[in-house]
PDB file of C-alpha atoms in Angstrom:
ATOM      1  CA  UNK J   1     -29.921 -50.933  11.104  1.00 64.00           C
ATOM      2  CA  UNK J   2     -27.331 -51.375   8.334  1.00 83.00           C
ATOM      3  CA  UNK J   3     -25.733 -55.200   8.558  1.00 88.00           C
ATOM      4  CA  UNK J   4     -21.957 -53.038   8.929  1.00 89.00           C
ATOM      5  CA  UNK J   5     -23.478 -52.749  12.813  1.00 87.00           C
ATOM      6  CA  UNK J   6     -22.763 -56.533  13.313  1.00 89.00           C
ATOM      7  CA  UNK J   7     -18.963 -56.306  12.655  1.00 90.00           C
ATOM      8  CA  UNK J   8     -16.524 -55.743  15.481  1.00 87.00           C
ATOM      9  CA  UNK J   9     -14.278 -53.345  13.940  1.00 87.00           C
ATOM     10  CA  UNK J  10     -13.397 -51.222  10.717  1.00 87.00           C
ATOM     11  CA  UNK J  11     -11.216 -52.260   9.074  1.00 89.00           C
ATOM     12  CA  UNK J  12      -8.632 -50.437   7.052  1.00 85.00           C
ATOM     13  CA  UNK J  13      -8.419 -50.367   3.171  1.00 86.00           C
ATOM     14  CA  UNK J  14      -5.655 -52.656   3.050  1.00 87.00           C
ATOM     15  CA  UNK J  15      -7.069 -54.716   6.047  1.00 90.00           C
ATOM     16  CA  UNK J  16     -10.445 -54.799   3.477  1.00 92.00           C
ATOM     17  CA  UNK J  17      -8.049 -56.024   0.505  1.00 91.00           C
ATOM     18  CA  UNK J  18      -6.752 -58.829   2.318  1.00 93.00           C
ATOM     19  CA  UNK J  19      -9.863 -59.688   3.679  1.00 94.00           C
ATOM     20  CA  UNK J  20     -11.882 -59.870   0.540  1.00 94.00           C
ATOM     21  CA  UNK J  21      -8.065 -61.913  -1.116  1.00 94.00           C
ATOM     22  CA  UNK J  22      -8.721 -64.190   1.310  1.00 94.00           C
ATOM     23  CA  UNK J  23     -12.498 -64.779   1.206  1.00 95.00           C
ATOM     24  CA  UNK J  24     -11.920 -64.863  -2.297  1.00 94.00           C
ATOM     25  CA  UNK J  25      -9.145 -68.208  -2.324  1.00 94.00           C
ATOM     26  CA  UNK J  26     -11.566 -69.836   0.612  1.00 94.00           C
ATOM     27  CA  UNK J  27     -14.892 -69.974  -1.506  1.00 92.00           C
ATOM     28  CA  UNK J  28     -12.718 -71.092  -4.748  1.00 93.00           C
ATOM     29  CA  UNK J  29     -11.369 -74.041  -1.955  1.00 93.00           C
ATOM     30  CA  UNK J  30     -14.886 -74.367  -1.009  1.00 93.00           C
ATOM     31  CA  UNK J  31     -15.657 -75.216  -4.849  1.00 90.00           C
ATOM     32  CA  UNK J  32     -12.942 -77.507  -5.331  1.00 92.00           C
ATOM     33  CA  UNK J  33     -13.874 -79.554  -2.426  1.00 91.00           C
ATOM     34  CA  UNK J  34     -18.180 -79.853  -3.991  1.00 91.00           C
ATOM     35  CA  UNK J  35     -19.164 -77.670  -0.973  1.00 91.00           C
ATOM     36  CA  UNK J  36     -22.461 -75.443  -2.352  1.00 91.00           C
ATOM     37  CA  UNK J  37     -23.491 -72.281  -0.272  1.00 93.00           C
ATOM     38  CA  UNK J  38     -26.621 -71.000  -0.456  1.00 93.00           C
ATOM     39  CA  UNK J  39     -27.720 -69.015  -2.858  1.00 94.00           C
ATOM     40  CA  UNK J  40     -27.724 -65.871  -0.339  1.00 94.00           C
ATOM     41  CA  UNK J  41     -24.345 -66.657   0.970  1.00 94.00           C
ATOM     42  CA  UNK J  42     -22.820 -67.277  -2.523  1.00 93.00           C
ATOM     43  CA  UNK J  43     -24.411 -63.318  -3.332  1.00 94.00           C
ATOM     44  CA  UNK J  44     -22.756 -61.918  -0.270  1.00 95.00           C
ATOM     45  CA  UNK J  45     -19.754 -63.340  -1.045  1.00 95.00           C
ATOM     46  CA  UNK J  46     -19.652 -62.300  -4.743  1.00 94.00           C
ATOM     47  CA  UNK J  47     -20.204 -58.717  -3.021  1.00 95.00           C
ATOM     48  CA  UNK J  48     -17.568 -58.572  -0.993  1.00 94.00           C
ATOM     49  CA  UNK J  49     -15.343 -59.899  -3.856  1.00 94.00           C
ATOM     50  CA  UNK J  50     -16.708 -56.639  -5.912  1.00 92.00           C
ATOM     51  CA  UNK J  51     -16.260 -54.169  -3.022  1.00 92.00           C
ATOM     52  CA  UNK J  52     -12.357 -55.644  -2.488  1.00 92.00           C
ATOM     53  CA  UNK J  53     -11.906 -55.033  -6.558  1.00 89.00           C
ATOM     54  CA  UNK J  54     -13.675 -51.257  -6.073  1.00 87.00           C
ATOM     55  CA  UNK J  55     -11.052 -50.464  -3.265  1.00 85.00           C
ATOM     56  CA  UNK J  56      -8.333 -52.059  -5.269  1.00 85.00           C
ATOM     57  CA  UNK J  57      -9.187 -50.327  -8.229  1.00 78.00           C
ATOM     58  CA  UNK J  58      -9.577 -46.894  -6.820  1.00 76.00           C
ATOM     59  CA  UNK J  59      -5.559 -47.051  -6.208  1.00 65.00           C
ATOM     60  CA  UNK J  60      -5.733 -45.066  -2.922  1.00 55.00           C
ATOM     61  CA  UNK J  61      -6.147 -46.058   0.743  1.00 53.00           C
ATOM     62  CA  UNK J  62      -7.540 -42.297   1.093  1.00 56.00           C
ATOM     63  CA  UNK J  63      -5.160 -41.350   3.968  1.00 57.00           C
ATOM     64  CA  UNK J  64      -6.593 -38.156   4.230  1.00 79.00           C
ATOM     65  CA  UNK J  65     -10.057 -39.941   5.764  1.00 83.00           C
ATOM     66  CA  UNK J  66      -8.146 -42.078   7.990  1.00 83.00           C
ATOM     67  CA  UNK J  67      -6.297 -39.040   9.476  1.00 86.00           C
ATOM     68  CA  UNK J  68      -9.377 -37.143  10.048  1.00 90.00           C
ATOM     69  CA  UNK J  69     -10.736 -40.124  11.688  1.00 92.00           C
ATOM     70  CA  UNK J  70      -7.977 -41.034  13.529  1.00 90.00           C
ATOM     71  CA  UNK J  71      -7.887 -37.669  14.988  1.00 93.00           C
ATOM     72  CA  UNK J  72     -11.736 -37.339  15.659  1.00 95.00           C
ATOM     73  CA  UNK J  73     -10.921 -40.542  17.901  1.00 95.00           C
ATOM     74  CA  UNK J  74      -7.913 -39.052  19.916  1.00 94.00           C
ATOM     75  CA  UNK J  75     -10.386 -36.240  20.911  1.00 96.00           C
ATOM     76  CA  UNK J  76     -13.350 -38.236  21.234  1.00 97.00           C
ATOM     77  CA  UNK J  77     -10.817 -40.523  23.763  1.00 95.00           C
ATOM     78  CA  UNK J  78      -9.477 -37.699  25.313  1.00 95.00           C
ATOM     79  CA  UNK J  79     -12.394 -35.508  26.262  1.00 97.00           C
ATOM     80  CA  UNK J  80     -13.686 -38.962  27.967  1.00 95.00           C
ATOM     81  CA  UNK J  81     -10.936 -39.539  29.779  1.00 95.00           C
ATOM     82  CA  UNK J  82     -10.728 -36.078  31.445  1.00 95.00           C
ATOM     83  CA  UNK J  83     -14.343 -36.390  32.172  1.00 96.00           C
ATOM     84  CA  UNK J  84     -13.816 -39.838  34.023  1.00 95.00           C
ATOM     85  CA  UNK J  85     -10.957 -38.367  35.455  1.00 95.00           C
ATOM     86  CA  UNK J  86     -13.169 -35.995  37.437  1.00 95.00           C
ATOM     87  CA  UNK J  87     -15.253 -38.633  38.460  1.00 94.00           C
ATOM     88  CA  UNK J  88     -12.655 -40.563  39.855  1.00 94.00           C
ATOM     89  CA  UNK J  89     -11.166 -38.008  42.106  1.00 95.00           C
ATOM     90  CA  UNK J  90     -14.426 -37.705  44.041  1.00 95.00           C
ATOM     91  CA  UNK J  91     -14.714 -41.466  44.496  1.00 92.00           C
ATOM     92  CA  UNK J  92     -15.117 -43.230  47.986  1.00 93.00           C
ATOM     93  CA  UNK J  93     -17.000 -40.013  49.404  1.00 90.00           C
ATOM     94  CA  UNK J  94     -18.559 -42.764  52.036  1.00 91.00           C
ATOM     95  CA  UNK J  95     -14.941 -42.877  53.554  1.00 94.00           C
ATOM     96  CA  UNK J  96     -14.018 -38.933  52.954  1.00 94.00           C
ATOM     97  CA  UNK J  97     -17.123 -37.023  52.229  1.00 94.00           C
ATOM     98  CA  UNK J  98     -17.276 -34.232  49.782  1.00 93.00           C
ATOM     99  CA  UNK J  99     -17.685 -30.701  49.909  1.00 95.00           C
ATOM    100  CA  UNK J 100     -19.963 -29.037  48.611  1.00 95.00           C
ATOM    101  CA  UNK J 101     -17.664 -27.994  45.476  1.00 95.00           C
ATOM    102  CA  UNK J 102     -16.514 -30.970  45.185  1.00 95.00           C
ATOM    103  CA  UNK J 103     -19.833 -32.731  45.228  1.00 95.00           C
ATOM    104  CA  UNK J 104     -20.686 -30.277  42.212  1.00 95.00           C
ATOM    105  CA  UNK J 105     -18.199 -30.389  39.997  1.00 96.00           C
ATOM    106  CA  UNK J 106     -18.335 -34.254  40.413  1.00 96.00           C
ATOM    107  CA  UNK J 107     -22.459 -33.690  39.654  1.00 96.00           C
ATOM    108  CA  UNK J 108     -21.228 -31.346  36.596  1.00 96.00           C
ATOM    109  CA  UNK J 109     -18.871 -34.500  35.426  1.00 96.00           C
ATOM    110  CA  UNK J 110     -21.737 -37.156  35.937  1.00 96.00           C
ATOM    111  CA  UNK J 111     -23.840 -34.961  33.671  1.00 97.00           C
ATOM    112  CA  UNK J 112     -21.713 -34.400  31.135  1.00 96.00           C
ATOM    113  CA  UNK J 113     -20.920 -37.795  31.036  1.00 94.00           C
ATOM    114  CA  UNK J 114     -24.292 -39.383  30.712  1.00 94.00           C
ATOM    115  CA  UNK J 115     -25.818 -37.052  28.400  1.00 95.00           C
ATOM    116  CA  UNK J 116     -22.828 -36.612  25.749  1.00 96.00           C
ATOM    117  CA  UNK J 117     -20.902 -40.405  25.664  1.00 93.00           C
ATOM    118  CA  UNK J 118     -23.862 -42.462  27.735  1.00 89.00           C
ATOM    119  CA  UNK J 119     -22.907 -45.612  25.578  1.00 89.00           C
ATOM    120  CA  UNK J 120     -19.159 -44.811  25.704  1.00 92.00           C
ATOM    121  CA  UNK J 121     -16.837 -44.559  23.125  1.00 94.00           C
ATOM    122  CA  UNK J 122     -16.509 -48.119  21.314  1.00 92.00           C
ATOM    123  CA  UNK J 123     -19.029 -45.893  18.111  1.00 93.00           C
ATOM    124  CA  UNK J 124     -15.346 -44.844  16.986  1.00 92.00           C
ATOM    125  CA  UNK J 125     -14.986 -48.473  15.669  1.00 88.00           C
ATOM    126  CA  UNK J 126     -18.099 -48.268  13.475  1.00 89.00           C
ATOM    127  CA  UNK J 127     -17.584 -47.891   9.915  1.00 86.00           C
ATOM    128  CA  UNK J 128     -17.455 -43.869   9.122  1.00 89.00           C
ATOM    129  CA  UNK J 129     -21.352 -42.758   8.404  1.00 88.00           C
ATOM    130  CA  UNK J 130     -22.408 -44.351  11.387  1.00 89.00           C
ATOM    131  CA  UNK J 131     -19.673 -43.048  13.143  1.00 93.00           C
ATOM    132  CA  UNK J 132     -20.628 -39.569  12.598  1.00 93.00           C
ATOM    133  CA  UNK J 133     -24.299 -40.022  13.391  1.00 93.00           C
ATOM    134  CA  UNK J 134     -23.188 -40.579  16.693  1.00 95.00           C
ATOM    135  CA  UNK J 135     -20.585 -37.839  16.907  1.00 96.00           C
ATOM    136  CA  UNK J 136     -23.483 -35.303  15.728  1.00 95.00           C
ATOM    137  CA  UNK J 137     -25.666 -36.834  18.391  1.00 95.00           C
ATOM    138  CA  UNK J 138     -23.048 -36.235  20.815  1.00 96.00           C
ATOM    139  CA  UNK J 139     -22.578 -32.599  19.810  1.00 96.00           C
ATOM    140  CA  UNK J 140     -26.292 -31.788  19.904  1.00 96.00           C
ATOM    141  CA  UNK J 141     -26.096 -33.013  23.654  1.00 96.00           C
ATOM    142  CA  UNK J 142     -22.996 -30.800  24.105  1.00 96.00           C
ATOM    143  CA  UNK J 143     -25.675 -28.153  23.019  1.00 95.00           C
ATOM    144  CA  UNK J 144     -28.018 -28.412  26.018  1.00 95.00           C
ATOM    145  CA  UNK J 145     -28.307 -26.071  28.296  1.00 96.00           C
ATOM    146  CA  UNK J 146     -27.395 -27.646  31.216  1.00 97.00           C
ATOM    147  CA  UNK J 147     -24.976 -29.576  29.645  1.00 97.00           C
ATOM    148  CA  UNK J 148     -22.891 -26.480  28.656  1.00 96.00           C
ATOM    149  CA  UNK J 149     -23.167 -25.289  31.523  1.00 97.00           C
ATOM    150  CA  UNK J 150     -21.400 -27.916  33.265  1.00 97.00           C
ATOM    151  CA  UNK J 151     -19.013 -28.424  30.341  1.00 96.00           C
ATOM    152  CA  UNK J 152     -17.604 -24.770  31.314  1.00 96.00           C
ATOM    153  CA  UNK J 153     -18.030 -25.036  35.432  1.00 96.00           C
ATOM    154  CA  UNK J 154     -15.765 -27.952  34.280  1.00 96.00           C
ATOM    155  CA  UNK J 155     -12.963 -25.574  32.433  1.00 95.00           C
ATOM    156  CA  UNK J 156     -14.084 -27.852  29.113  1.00 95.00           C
ATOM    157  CA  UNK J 157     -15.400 -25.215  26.786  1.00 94.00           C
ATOM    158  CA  UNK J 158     -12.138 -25.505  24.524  1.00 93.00           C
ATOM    159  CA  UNK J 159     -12.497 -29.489  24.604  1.00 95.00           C
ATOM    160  CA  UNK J 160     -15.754 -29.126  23.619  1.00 95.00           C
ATOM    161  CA  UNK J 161     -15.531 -26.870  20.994  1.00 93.00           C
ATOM    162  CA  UNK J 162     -12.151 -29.044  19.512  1.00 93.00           C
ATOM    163  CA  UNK J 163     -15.069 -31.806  19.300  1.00 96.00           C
ATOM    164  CA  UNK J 164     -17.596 -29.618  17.057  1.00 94.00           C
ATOM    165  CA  UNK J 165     -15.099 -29.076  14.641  1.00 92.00           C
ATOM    166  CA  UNK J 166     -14.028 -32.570  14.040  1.00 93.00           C
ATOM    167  CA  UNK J 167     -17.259 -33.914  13.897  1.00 94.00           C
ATOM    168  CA  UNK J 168     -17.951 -30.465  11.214  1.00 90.00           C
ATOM    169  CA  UNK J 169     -14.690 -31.648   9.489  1.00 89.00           C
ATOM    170  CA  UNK J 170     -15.594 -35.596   9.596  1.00 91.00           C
ATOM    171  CA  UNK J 171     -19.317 -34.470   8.124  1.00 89.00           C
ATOM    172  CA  UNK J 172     -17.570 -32.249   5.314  1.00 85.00           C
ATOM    173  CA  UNK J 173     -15.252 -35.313   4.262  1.00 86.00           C
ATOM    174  CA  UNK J 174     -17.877 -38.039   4.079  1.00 85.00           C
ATOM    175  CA  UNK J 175     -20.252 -35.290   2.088  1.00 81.00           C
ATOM    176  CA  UNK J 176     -23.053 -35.172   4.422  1.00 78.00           C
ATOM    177  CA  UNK J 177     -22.586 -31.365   5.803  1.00 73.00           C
ATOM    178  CA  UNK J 178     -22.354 -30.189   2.207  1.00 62.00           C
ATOM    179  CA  UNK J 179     -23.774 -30.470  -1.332  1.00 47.00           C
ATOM    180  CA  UNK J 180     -21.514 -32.937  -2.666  1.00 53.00           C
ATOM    181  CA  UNK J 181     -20.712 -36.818  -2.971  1.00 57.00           C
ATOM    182  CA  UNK J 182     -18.334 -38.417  -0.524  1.00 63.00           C
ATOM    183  CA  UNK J 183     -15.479 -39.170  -1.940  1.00 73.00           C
ATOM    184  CA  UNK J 184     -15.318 -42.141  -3.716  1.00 80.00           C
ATOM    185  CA  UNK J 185     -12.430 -44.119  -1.342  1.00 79.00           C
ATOM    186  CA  UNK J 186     -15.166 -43.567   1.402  1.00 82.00           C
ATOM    187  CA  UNK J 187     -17.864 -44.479  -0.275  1.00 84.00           C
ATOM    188  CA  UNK J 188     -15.748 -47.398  -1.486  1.00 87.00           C
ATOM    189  CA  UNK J 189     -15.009 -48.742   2.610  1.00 88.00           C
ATOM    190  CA  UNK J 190     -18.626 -48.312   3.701  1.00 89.00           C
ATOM    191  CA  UNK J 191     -19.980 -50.243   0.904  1.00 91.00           C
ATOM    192  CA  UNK J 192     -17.339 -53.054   1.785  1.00 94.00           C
ATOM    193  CA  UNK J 193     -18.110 -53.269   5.694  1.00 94.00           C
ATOM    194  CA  UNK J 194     -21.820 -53.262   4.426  1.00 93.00           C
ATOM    195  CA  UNK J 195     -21.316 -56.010   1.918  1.00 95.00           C
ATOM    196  CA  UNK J 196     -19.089 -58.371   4.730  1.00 96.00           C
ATOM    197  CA  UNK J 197     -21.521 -57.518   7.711  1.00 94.00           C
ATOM    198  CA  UNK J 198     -24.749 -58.720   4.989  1.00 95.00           C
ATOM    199  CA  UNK J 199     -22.590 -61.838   4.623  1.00 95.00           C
ATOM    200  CA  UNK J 200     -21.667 -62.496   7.893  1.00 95.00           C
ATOM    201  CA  UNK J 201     -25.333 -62.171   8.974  1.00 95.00           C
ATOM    202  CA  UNK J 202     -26.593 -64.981   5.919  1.00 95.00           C
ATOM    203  CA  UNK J 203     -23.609 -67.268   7.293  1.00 95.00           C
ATOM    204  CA  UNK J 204     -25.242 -66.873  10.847  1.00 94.00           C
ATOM    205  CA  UNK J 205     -28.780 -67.732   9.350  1.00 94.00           C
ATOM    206  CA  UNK J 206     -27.956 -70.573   7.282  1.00 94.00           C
ATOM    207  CA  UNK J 207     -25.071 -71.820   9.067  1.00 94.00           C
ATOM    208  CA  UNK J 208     -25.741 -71.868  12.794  1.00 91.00           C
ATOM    209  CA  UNK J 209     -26.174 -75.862  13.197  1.00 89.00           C
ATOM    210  CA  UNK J 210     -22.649 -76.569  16.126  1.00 85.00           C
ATOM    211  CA  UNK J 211     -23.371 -80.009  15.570  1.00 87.00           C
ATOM    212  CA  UNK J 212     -22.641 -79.778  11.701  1.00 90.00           C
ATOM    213  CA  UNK J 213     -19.005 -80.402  10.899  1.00 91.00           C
ATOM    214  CA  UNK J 214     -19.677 -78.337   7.587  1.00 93.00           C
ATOM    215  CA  UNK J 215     -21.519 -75.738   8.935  1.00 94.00           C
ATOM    216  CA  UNK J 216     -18.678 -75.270  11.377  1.00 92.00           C
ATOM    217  CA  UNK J 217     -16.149 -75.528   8.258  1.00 93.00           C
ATOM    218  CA  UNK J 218     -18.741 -73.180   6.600  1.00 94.00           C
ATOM    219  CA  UNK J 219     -18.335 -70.647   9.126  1.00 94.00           C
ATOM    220  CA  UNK J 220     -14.974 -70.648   9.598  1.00 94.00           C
ATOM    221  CA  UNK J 221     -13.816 -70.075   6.314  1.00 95.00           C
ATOM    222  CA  UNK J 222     -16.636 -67.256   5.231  1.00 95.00           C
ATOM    223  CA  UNK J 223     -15.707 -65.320   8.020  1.00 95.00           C
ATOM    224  CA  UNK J 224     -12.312 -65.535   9.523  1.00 95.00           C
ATOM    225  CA  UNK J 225     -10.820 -63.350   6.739  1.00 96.00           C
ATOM    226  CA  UNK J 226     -12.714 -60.694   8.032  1.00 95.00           C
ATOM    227  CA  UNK J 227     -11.978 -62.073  12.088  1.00 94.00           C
ATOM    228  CA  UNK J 228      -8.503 -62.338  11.256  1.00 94.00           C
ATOM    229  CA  UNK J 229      -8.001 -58.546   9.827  1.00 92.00           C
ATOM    230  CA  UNK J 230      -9.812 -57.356  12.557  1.00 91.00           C
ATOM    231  CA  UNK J 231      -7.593 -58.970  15.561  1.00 92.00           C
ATOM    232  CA  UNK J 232      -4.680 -57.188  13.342  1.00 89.00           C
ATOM    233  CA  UNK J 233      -6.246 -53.979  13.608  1.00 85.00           C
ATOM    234  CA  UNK J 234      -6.904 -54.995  17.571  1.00 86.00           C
ATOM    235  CA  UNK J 235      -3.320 -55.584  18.213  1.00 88.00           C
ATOM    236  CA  UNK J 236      -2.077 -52.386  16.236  1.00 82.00           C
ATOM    237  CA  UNK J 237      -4.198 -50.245  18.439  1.00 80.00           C
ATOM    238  CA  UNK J 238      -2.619 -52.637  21.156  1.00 84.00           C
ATOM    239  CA  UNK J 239       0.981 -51.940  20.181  1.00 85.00           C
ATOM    240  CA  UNK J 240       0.173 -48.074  19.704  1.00 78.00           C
ATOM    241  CA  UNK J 241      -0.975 -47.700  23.241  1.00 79.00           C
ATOM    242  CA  UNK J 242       2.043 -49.823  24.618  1.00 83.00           C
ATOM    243  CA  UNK J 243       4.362 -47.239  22.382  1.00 78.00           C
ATOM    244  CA  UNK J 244       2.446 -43.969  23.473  1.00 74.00           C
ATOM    245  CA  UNK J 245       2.392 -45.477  27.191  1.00 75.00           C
ATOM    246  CA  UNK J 246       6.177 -45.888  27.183  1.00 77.00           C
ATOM    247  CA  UNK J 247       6.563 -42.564  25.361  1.00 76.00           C
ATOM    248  CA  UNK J 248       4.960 -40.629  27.995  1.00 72.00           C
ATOM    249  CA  UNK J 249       7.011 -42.506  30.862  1.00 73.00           C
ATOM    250  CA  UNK J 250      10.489 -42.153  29.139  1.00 72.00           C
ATOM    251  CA  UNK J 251       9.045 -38.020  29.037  1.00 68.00           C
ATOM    252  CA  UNK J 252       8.346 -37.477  32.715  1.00 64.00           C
ATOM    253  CA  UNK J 253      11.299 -36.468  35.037  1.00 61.00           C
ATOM    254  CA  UNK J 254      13.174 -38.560  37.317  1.00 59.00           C
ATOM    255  CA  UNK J 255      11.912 -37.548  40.984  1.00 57.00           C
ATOM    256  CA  UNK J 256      14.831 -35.348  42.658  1.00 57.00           C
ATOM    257  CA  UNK J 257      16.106 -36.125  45.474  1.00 57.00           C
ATOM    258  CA  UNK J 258      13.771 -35.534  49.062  1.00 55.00           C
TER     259      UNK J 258
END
């Protein structure tokens, strides 16, 4: 499992540059006070230093990437939401029992559900390669027999197929559905998240005495850079649903008059 699997988020590029700015004016306050890391913690920090510089250096925050992911996630959310919708409108069948249609398109729902997102949808916060492993691993259960089946008793087909293409176009962008490198901006952000998670797993290792007021100090100051860019990205996605929530309610008519 690559070390990028213990961090809580991705990050953006900018988000990565002020993470690796910070880490970077920590360690050298670190120094000034005599306080020696380890020998594997002062390597992990040296390479997230050189994966902030490669970002900075490339010049771009490769928007394209970030559109195409941002858009694989709106589908990815929206296709599970419909699903779950389905669910929910057959709940509490112990009070009002189903009929049999109902009973099967909520079976065709349930299905769908825990063969294609079983684990949910929190993958879309993993850095991009691992991202798409599981967005291939969904579309190869969208494959099944059964499973499409129920995907279009559902009315889902188009859904479904908006899915395949995103994760085709995700694949083509990060170079592994074709004969060429990713580009280098991506390559650039996966070899960052790698570098902080491979830190952030040392810090845990060496660090982990609660008792130790340096440890502790230790800790905080290896890893909150990358803590506190990832509560920012939290809250943006925060503020984004607030603004698409109040969007949608400003666009729905007033009720008329009974």
């Amino acid at each position: 499992m690559a070390n990028s699997a213990f961090l809580a988020r991705r990050l953006t590029p900018s988000g990565c540059i002020i993470a690796g700015t910070k880490l970077a004016a920590h360690r050298e306050a670190l120094k000034s006070k005599k306080i020696k890391l380890s020998a594997k913690v002062d390597a992990a920090v040296h390479a997230v230093i050189a994966a902030t510089g490669a970002i900075e250096a490339l010049g771009s925050t490769d928007a394209t990437m970030t559109e195409i992911d941002r858009g694989a996630d709106r589908c990815i959310g929206a296709f599970n939401s419909v699903v779950e919708s389905v669910e929910r409108a057959f709940d509490h069948d112990g009070i009002l029992p189903l009929s049999e249609d109902e009973a099967a398109r909520r079976s065709d729902a349930l299905l769908v559900r825990s063969e294609v997102l079983s684990s949910g949808i929190d993958f879309v916060r993993l850095v991009y390669s691992q991202q798409w492993v599981r967005m291939s691993a969904m579309i190869k259960a969208l494959e099944r027999k059964d499973v499409k089946a129920a995907v279009e008793r559902l009315g889902l087909s188009a859904e479904a197929g908006r899915l395949r293409r995103w994760t085709d176009l995700y694949g083509q962008k990060l170079g592994v559905t074709e004969a060429k490198s990713a580009d280098p901006a991506i390559k650039a952000m996966e070899a960052w998240h790698e570098a902080y998670g491979t830190l952030m797993v040392h810090v845990h290792a060496e660090y982990d005495d609660d008792r130790d007021e340096t440890h502790a100090l230790l800790r905080d100051r290896l890893l909150s850079p990358y803590e506190d860019a990832a509560d920012e990205v939290r809250r943006a996605e925060q503020r984004a649903r607030t603004a698409s929530a109040k969007r949608k309610a400003q666009a729905e008519p007033e009720p008329g008059p009974i």
